[in-house]
Coordinates of C-alpha atoms in Angstrom, one line a residue:
M19 CA 0.0 0.0 0.0
G20 CA 1.4 3.4 -0.9
E21 CA 1.9 6.0 1.8
I22 CA 0.2 9.5 1.2
E23 CA 2.7 12.3 1.5
F24 CA 1.4 14.9 4.0
G25 CA 2.1 18.6 4.1
K26 CA 2.9 19.2 0.4
K27 CA 2.6 22.8 -0.8
L28 CA 0.0 23.4 -3.5
T29 CA 2.0 23.3 -6.6
R30 CA 1.4 23.3 -10.4
V31 CA 3.4 20.8 -12.4
E32 CA 3.5 21.1 -16.2
T33 CA 3.4 18.0 -18.5
G34 CA 4.5 17.6 -22.1
I35 CA 0.9 17.9 -23.3
P36 CA -0.5 21.5 -23.6
G37 CA -3.2 22.2 -21.0
L38 CA -2.7 18.9 -19.1
V39 CA -1.5 20.0 -15.7
V40 CA -0.7 18.1 -12.5
F41 CA -1.3 19.7 -9.1
D42 CA 0.4 18.6 -5.9
L43 CA -2.3 18.9 -3.1
P44 CA -1.7 19.7 0.5
V45 CA -3.0 16.8 2.6
H46 CA -3.3 17.2 6.4
G47 CA -3.3 13.9 8.4
D48 CA -2.9 12.4 11.8
S49 CA -3.9 9.2 13.6
R50 CA -7.5 9.8 12.8
G51 CA -7.1 10.0 9.0
W52 CA -6.6 12.9 6.6
F53 CA -8.2 16.0 5.1
K54 CA -7.5 17.9 1.9
E55 CA -9.1 20.7 -0.2
N56 CA -9.7 18.6 -3.3
W57 CA -10.7 21.5 -5.5
Q58 CA -10.3 25.1 -4.4
R59 CA -11.2 27.6 -7.1
E60 CA -9.5 30.7 -5.8
K61 CA -6.2 29.1 -4.9
M62 CA -5.9 26.9 -8.0
T63 CA -6.9 29.5 -10.6
A64 CA -4.3 31.8 -9.0
L65 CA -1.8 29.1 -10.0
G66 CA -3.1 29.0 -13.6
L67 CA -5.8 26.3 -13.4
P68 CA -8.5 27.3 -16.0
D69 CA -11.6 28.5 -14.3
F70 CA -13.4 25.7 -16.1
G71 CA -16.8 25.9 -14.4
P72 CA -17.6 22.4 -13.3
V73 CA -21.2 21.3 -13.3
Q74 CA -21.1 17.6 -12.3
N75 CA -19.1 15.5 -9.9
N76 CA -18.6 11.8 -10.7
V77 CA -17.0 9.0 -8.7
S78 CA -15.5 5.8 -10.1
F79 CA -15.0 2.9 -7.7
N80 CA -12.8 -0.1 -8.5
D81 CA -12.6 -3.0 -6.1
A82 CA -9.7 -5.0 -7.7
V83 CA -6.1 -4.1 -8.3
G84 CA -5.4 -3.8 -12.0
T85 CA -8.8 -2.7 -13.2
T86 CA -7.9 -0.7 -16.3
R87 CA -10.2 1.9 -18.0
G88 CA -9.9 2.5 -21.7
I89 CA -8.3 5.6 -23.3
H90 CA -11.3 7.9 -23.8
A91 CA -11.2 11.6 -25.0
E92 CA -14.3 13.4 -24.0
P93 CA -15.9 16.7 -25.1
W94 CA -15.4 18.4 -21.8
D95 CA -12.7 19.3 -19.3
K96 CA -12.2 17.3 -16.2
W97 CA -10.4 17.6 -12.8
V98 CA -9.4 14.1 -11.7
S99 CA -8.3 13.2 -8.1
V100 CA -8.2 10.2 -5.8
A101 CA -10.5 9.8 -2.8
T102 CA -9.0 6.5 -1.6
G103 CA -6.3 4.2 -3.0
R104 CA -3.9 4.8 -5.8
I105 CA -4.0 4.8 -9.6
F106 CA -1.7 4.9 -12.6
G107 CA -2.9 7.3 -15.2
A108 CA -2.0 7.6 -18.9
W109 CA -3.0 10.5 -21.0
V110 CA -2.6 10.8 -24.8
D111 CA -3.2 14.0 -26.8
L112 CA -5.9 13.2 -29.4
R113 CA -6.4 16.9 -30.5
E114 CA -5.4 18.3 -33.8
G115 CA -2.0 19.9 -33.8
P116 CA 1.7 19.2 -33.4
T117 CA 1.3 17.4 -30.0
F118 CA -1.2 14.8 -31.4
G119 CA -0.1 11.4 -30.0
A120 CA 2.0 12.9 -27.1
V121 CA 1.9 10.7 -24.0
F122 CA 2.1 11.5 -20.3
T123 CA 1.9 9.0 -17.4
T124 CA 2.1 9.3 -13.6
E125 CA 0.8 7.8 -10.4
I126 CA -1.9 9.6 -8.5
D127 CA -2.9 9.2 -4.9
A128 CA -4.8 11.6 -2.6
S129 CA -2.0 14.1 -2.7
K130 CA -2.2 14.7 -6.4
A131 CA -4.8 15.8 -9.0
I132 CA -4.7 16.5 -12.7
F133 CA -6.6 18.8 -15.0
V134 CA -7.5 17.1 -18.3
P135 CA -8.5 19.4 -21.1
R136 CA -11.1 18.4 -23.7
G137 CA -9.7 16.1 -26.4
V138 CA -6.9 14.6 -24.3
G139 CA -7.5 10.8 -23.9
N140 CA -7.3 9.5 -20.4
S141 CA -7.0 6.0 -18.9
Y142 CA -6.6 4.8 -15.3
Q143 CA -5.3 1.5 -13.8
T144 CA -5.9 0.8 -10.2
L145 CA -2.8 0.0 -8.1
E146 CA -4.6 -0.7 -4.8
P147 CA -7.8 -2.5 -3.9
D148 CA -11.0 -0.5 -3.2
T149 CA -9.7 2.5 -5.1
A150 CA -12.1 5.4 -5.8
Y151 CA -11.3 8.4 -7.9
T152 CA -13.4 11.4 -8.5
Y153 CA -13.7 13.9 -11.3
L154 CA -15.3 17.2 -11.8
V155 CA -16.6 18.0 -15.4
N156 CA -17.9 21.1 -17.0
D157 CA -20.7 19.6 -18.9
H158 CA -23.4 17.1 -18.0
W159 CA -22.9 13.6 -19.2
S160 CA -24.9 12.8 -22.4
A161 CA -25.3 9.6 -24.4
D162 CA -25.2 11.8 -27.5
A163 CA -21.8 13.3 -26.7
S164 CA -19.0 12.7 -29.2
Y165 CA -16.0 10.8 -27.8
S166 CA -12.7 9.6 -29.3
F167 CA -11.0 6.4 -28.3
L168 CA -7.5 4.9 -28.5
N169 CA -6.5 1.3 -28.0
L170 CA -4.8 0.6 -24.7
A171 CA -2.1 -1.5 -26.4
D172 CA -1.3 1.0 -29.2
E173 CA 2.3 0.5 -30.2
T174 CA 2.9 4.2 -31.1
A175 CA 1.8 5.4 -27.7
A176 CA 3.8 2.6 -26.1
I177 CA 2.4 3.1 -22.6
S178 CA 4.4 1.2 -19.9
W179 CA 1.5 -0.2 -17.8
P180 CA 2.6 -1.1 -14.3
I181 CA 0.5 -4.2 -14.5
P182 CA 0.6 -5.9 -17.9
L183 CA -2.6 -5.6 -19.9
S184 CA -2.7 -9.4 -20.3
E185 CA -3.2 -9.7 -16.5
V186 CA -5.8 -7.0 -15.9
E187 CA -9.6 -6.6 -16.1
I188 CA -10.5 -4.7 -19.3
S189 CA -14.0 -4.2 -20.8
A190 CA -14.7 -5.9 -24.2
K191 CA -15.4 -2.4 -25.8
D192 CA -12.0 -1.1 -24.7
L193 CA -10.2 -4.0 -26.3
V194 CA -11.3 -3.1 -29.8
H195 CA -10.6 0.6 -29.9
P196 CA -8.5 1.9 -32.9
R197 CA -4.8 2.4 -33.0
L198 CA -3.4 5.9 -33.1
A199 CA -2.9 5.9 -36.9
D200 CA -6.7 5.3 -37.3
V201 CA -7.8 8.0 -34.8
T202 CA -9.4 11.1 -36.3
P203 CA -7.9 14.0 -34.4
I204 CA -10.3 16.1 -32.3
G205 CA -10.7 19.6 -33.7
A206 CA -10.6 22.8 -31.7
R207 CA -13.7 24.1 -29.9
K208 CA -15.8 26.2 -32.2
T209 CA -15.7 29.9 -32.8
L210 CA -19.0 31.6 -33.8
V211 CA -18.8 34.7 -35.9
V212 CA -22.0 36.8 -35.8
G213 CA -22.5 39.3 -38.6
A214 CA -20.2 37.5 -41.0
G215 CA -21.8 39.3 -44.0
G216 CA -20.7 42.8 -43.0
Q217 CA -17.5 44.6 -43.7
L218 CA -15.8 43.4 -40.5
G219 CA -17.1 39.9 -41.0
R220 CA -15.6 39.8 -44.5
A221 CA -12.3 41.1 -43.2
L222 CA -12.3 38.5 -40.4
R223 CA -12.8 35.7 -43.0
D224 CA -9.8 37.0 -44.9
E225 CA -7.7 37.1 -41.7
L226 CA -8.8 33.8 -40.1
G227 CA -9.5 31.8 -43.2
D228 CA -12.1 29.1 -43.6
L229 CA -10.9 26.9 -40.7
P230 CA -13.3 24.1 -39.9
H231 CA -13.9 25.2 -36.3
I232 CA -15.1 28.6 -37.3
E233 CA -18.8 29.0 -37.9
W234 CA -19.7 32.1 -40.0
T235 CA -23.3 33.3 -39.6
T236 CA -25.4 36.0 -40.9
R237 CA -28.8 37.0 -39.4
A238 CA -30.4 34.2 -41.4
E239 CA -28.3 31.6 -39.6
F240 CA -28.1 33.2 -36.2
D241 CA -30.7 35.8 -35.2
L242 CA -29.9 37.5 -31.9
G243 CA -33.5 38.5 -31.6
D244 CA -34.6 34.8 -31.6
P245 CA -35.8 34.0 -28.1
E246 CA -34.4 30.5 -28.6
A247 CA -30.9 31.7 -29.5
A248 CA -29.6 30.6 -26.1
T249 CA -30.6 27.0 -26.8
S250 CA -29.9 26.9 -30.5
R251 CA -26.5 25.3 -30.2
R252 CA -24.6 23.0 -27.9
W253 CA -22.6 25.9 -26.5
R254 CA -20.2 23.7 -24.5
D255 CA -18.7 22.8 -27.9
Y256 CA -17.8 26.5 -28.4
D257 CA -14.9 28.5 -27.1
T258 CA -15.4 32.0 -28.6
I259 CA -18.1 34.3 -30.0
I260 CA -17.0 37.2 -32.2
N261 CA -19.7 39.8 -32.6
A262 CA -19.0 41.5 -35.9
G263 CA -22.5 42.8 -36.4
A264 CA -23.8 46.2 -35.5
Y265 CA -26.3 48.9 -36.4
T266 CA -24.2 51.8 -37.7
A267 CA -26.7 54.3 -39.4
V268 CA -26.0 57.0 -36.8
D269 CA -28.5 59.5 -38.3
L270 CA -31.3 57.0 -38.8
A271 CA -30.8 55.9 -35.2
E272 CA -32.4 59.3 -34.2
T273 CA -35.7 58.2 -35.8
R274 CA -38.3 56.1 -34.1
D275 CA -37.7 52.9 -36.2
G276 CA -33.9 53.5 -36.2
R277 CA -33.9 53.9 -32.4
R278 CA -35.5 50.6 -32.0
D279 CA -33.2 48.9 -34.5
A280 CA -30.1 50.5 -32.9
W281 CA -31.0 49.3 -29.4
T282 CA -31.8 45.8 -30.7
A283 CA -28.6 45.3 -32.6
N284 CA -26.2 47.3 -30.4
A285 CA -27.5 46.7 -26.9
A286 CA -30.0 43.8 -26.6
G287 CA -28.0 41.6 -29.0
P288 CA -24.7 41.9 -27.2
A289 CA -26.6 41.4 -23.9
A290 CA -28.0 38.1 -25.2
L291 CA -24.5 37.0 -26.3
A292 CA -23.1 38.0 -22.9
R293 CA -25.6 35.8 -21.1
I294 CA -24.6 32.8 -23.3
A295 CA -20.9 33.5 -22.9
G296 CA -21.2 34.0 -19.1
E297 CA -23.1 30.8 -18.6
Y298 CA -20.8 28.6 -20.7
G299 CA -17.5 30.2 -19.9
L300 CA -16.9 31.5 -23.5
T301 CA -14.7 34.3 -24.7
L302 CA -16.9 37.1 -26.2
V303 CA -15.3 39.6 -28.6
H304 CA -17.3 42.8 -29.3
V305 CA -16.6 45.9 -31.4
S306 CA -17.5 49.3 -30.0
S307 CA -17.1 52.9 -31.2
D308 CA -15.7 56.3 -30.5
Y309 CA -19.3 57.5 -30.3
V310 CA -19.5 56.3 -26.7
F311 CA -17.6 59.5 -25.9
D312 CA -18.8 63.1 -26.3
G313 CA -15.6 64.2 -28.0
S314 CA -14.9 67.1 -25.5
A315 CA -11.6 65.8 -24.2
D316 CA -8.4 67.7 -25.2
R317 CA -6.4 64.4 -25.4
A318 CA -6.8 61.0 -26.9
Y319 CA -9.4 58.8 -25.1
R320 CA -8.2 56.0 -23.0
E321 CA -10.0 52.7 -22.3
D322 CA -10.8 53.7 -18.7
D323 CA -12.3 57.1 -19.6
A324 CA -16.0 57.4 -18.5
V325 CA -18.4 57.0 -21.4
C326 CA -20.6 60.0 -22.2
P327 CA -22.5 59.4 -25.5
L328 CA -24.2 62.2 -27.3
G329 CA -26.8 60.4 -29.5
V330 CA -28.9 57.3 -29.7
Y331 CA -26.2 55.3 -31.7
G332 CA -23.5 56.1 -29.1
Q333 CA -25.9 55.3 -26.2
S334 CA -26.8 51.9 -27.7
K335 CA -23.2 51.1 -28.2
A336 CA -22.3 52.1 -24.6
A337 CA -25.1 49.9 -23.3
G338 CA -23.7 47.0 -25.4
D339 CA -20.3 47.6 -23.9
L340 CA -21.6 47.4 -20.4
A341 CA -23.3 44.1 -21.1
V342 CA -20.3 42.5 -22.6
G343 CA -18.1 43.8 -19.8
T344 CA -20.0 41.5 -17.4
V345 CA -18.5 38.5 -19.1
P346 CA -15.3 37.3 -17.3
R347 CA -13.7 36.4 -20.7
H348 CA -14.3 39.4 -22.9
Y349 CA -12.6 41.7 -25.3
V350 CA -14.3 45.1 -26.2
L351 CA -12.5 46.8 -29.1
R352 CA -13.3 50.5 -29.4
T353 CA -12.6 51.9 -32.8
S354 CA -13.3 54.9 -35.0
W355 CA -13.9 56.0 -38.6
V356 CA -14.1 52.4 -40.0
I357 CA -13.4 51.7 -43.7
G358 CA -14.2 48.4 -45.2
E359 CA -15.5 47.0 -48.4
G360 CA -18.5 48.7 -50.0
K361 CA -19.5 52.3 -50.1
N362 CA -17.5 54.5 -47.7
F363 CA -15.9 57.9 -47.3
V364 CA -12.7 57.0 -49.1
R365 CA -14.4 55.6 -52.2
T366 CA -16.8 58.6 -52.2
M367 CA -14.0 61.2 -52.1
A368 CA -12.0 59.3 -54.8
S369 CA -15.1 59.3 -57.0
L370 CA -15.6 63.0 -56.5
A371 CA -12.0 63.7 -57.4
E372 CA -12.3 61.7 -60.6
R373 CA -15.6 63.3 -61.6
G374 CA -14.3 66.8 -61.1
I375 CA -16.5 67.7 -58.2
D376 CA -15.0 69.9 -55.4
P377 CA -16.5 68.9 -52.1
K378 CA -16.9 70.8 -48.8
V379 CA -15.8 68.5 -46.0
V380 CA -16.0 68.8 -42.2
D381 CA -12.9 70.2 -40.7
D382 CA -13.6 70.3 -36.9
Q383 CA -13.8 66.6 -36.2
R384 CA -10.5 64.8 -35.6
G385 CA -9.6 61.1 -35.5
R386 CA -7.9 58.3 -37.3
L387 CA -9.1 56.0 -40.0
T388 CA -9.5 52.3 -39.0
F389 CA -9.6 49.8 -41.8
A390 CA -11.7 46.7 -41.1
T391 CA -8.7 44.6 -41.9
E392 CA -6.9 46.3 -38.9
I393 CA -9.7 45.4 -36.5
A394 CA -9.7 41.8 -37.8
R395 CA -5.9 41.6 -37.3
A396 CA -6.3 43.0 -33.7
I397 CA -9.0 40.5 -32.9
A398 CA -6.9 37.6 -34.2
H399 CA -3.9 38.9 -32.1
L400 CA -5.8 39.2 -28.8
L401 CA -7.2 35.7 -29.2
A402 CA -4.0 34.1 -30.3
T403 CA -1.9 35.6 -27.6
G404 CA -4.4 35.2 -24.8
A405 CA -4.0 38.9 -23.9
P406 CA -5.6 40.1 -20.7
Y407 CA -9.3 40.4 -21.0
G408 CA -10.9 43.9 -21.1
T409 CA -11.4 46.9 -23.3
Y410 CA -8.9 47.9 -26.0
N411 CA -8.7 50.8 -28.4
I412 CA -7.8 50.0 -32.0
T413 CA -7.4 52.4 -34.9
G414 CA -4.8 53.0 -37.5
A415 CA -1.6 54.6 -36.2
G416 CA -0.2 58.0 -37.2
E417 CA -1.1 61.6 -36.7
P418 CA -4.8 62.4 -36.2
R419 CA -6.5 64.1 -39.2
T420 CA -9.7 65.9 -39.8
W421 CA -12.2 64.6 -42.4
A422 CA -11.2 67.5 -44.7
E423 CA -7.5 66.7 -44.4
L424 CA -8.3 63.1 -45.2
A425 CA -10.3 64.1 -48.2
A426 CA -7.4 66.3 -49.4
D427 CA -5.1 63.3 -48.9
I428 CA -7.4 61.1 -51.0
F429 CA -7.5 63.7 -53.8
A430 CA -3.7 63.9 -53.9
L431 CA -3.4 60.1 -53.9
V432 CA -5.6 59.8 -57.0
G433 CA -3.8 62.5 -58.8
A434 CA -6.1 65.5 -58.1
D435 CA -5.3 68.9 -56.6
R436 CA -5.8 68.7 -52.8
S437 CA -6.8 72.4 -52.8
R438 CA -10.1 71.4 -54.4
V439 CA -11.3 70.3 -51.0
S440 CA -12.6 73.1 -48.7
G441 CA -13.4 72.8 -45.1
V442 CA -16.6 73.6 -43.2
S443 CA -17.7 73.1 -39.6
T444 CA -20.0 70.3 -38.6
G445 CA -22.8 72.7 -38.0
E446 CA -22.4 74.3 -41.5
Y447 CA -22.2 70.9 -43.2
F448 CA -25.5 69.7 -41.8
A449 CA -27.3 73.1 -41.8
G450 CA -29.6 72.2 -44.7
A451 CA -30.0 68.5 -44.0
E452 CA -33.4 66.9 -44.2
G453 CA -34.4 64.7 -41.3
P454 CA -32.6 64.1 -38.0
V455 CA -28.8 64.5 -37.7
A456 CA -27.0 62.6 -34.9
P457 CA -24.5 64.6 -32.9
R458 CA -20.9 63.8 -33.7
P459 CA -18.0 63.8 -31.2
L460 CA -15.4 66.4 -32.4
N461 CA -12.5 64.5 -30.9
S462 CA -12.5 60.8 -31.9
V463 CA -8.8 60.2 -31.3
L464 CA -8.2 57.0 -29.3
D465 CA -5.1 56.2 -27.3
L466 CA -3.3 53.0 -28.5
V467 CA -0.9 52.4 -25.7
K468 CA -2.8 49.5 -24.1
I469 CA -3.1 47.4 -27.2
E470 CA 0.5 48.1 -28.1
G471 CA 1.4 46.7 -24.7
T472 CA 0.1 43.3 -25.8
G473 CA 2.6 43.3 -28.7
F474 CA 0.2 44.5 -31.4
V475 CA 1.6 47.2 -33.6
P476 CA -1.1 49.2 -35.3
R477 CA -0.3 50.0 -38.9
D478 CA 0.0 53.6 -40.1
A479 CA -3.4 54.8 -41.3
G480 CA -1.9 56.8 -44.1
E481 CA 0.0 53.9 -45.5
Q482 CA -3.1 51.7 -45.4
L483 CA -5.1 54.5 -47.2
E484 CA -2.6 54.4 -50.1
E485 CA -2.8 50.6 -50.3
Y486 CA -6.6 50.7 -50.1
L487 CA -6.8 53.1 -53.0
R488 CA -4.5 51.0 -55.1
S489 CA -6.6 47.9 -54.5

């Protein structure tokens, strides 16, 4: 019988399989027996254990030495520990990627536990009679769940079982599982992109590619207004939601119908996604706007500045930000003056220049252009690097410009005389407008220090403008 080591310090021990982590557990014992904190969320997450949100606790009891469970990879994460006795554990990475087929083995008694991420096959062989091990999982068991299996005797994995397989109790089903060469690797958890048909959605597709784990949806495939959206998918199979959709008609948002549509898309929609992400532990990515500020600051806006929107569009975006901010794993990307595919300011100015029309353009609003490709690149960076969750500003880099200065730049880039552009104030520009006009922030400059601190280098907006006009 193995002796439990008392008095260990709670320690995280890495393995050769990404995400598979062993923890040494403090066990306190005397002549009466022993006690341990088998799972302690605050202490263990502080050491890097994922806050995986267990919802079910299972116990496996084995009365005979040598009982060996097959190598099963399940569609959930699990925290495995021993209540009594001792086990030999073998883990094989069955996920897609460079570590597919990697093996880790160790013995576990009451003073050890292991976190097993989804897609890592796990098997246990009892080394003492009356052994019981317990495991927390973050999804409820289902007969419809998709598993992957590996043969216990696979020659490639070459697991050195303490008790030879010829001498142990194994179920008939476990004896016929496939060899590693015949196992289909388990793909990554899914990413849902909402609003895939918009300019940001198209830029994200160019950035991320058509990977099999990314689900691209328009309103026809995923309607945030559907009361059954929260149950429309098996959300435990997802890891990330990227909300690339929004209502952006800032002037129409001041009308009765526009106000309703803006609040539905920009506030109620993100709130629905936030509820899903919060319940299932997903990462939620959401794109916001400079319109959450009133533009009165005499410096660039930082992420921690208080929001103070002027109009309905800005108010609805600010409300969406607040909802998304309640999700533990969230990224809110604030941006300004977005340019993507389709009709936009840059294409309009280039067309005027080519047609010989001399425009009057607003010269009292300052900011930076942000190309949709830059937002997509920032989203991919934050997700790939695991940057700290929170709010980040993202625009093109370089000196801020007014709309009139940008129009003159565009004229020059297409070979026209920049002096053909004349500047007017925002009030003068909209003086004769029919219908409601949304108030605009005069200062839309966003500070980029925080996102630069993650290793992301925003591209110069002027250079991107030249490339865009050449495309």
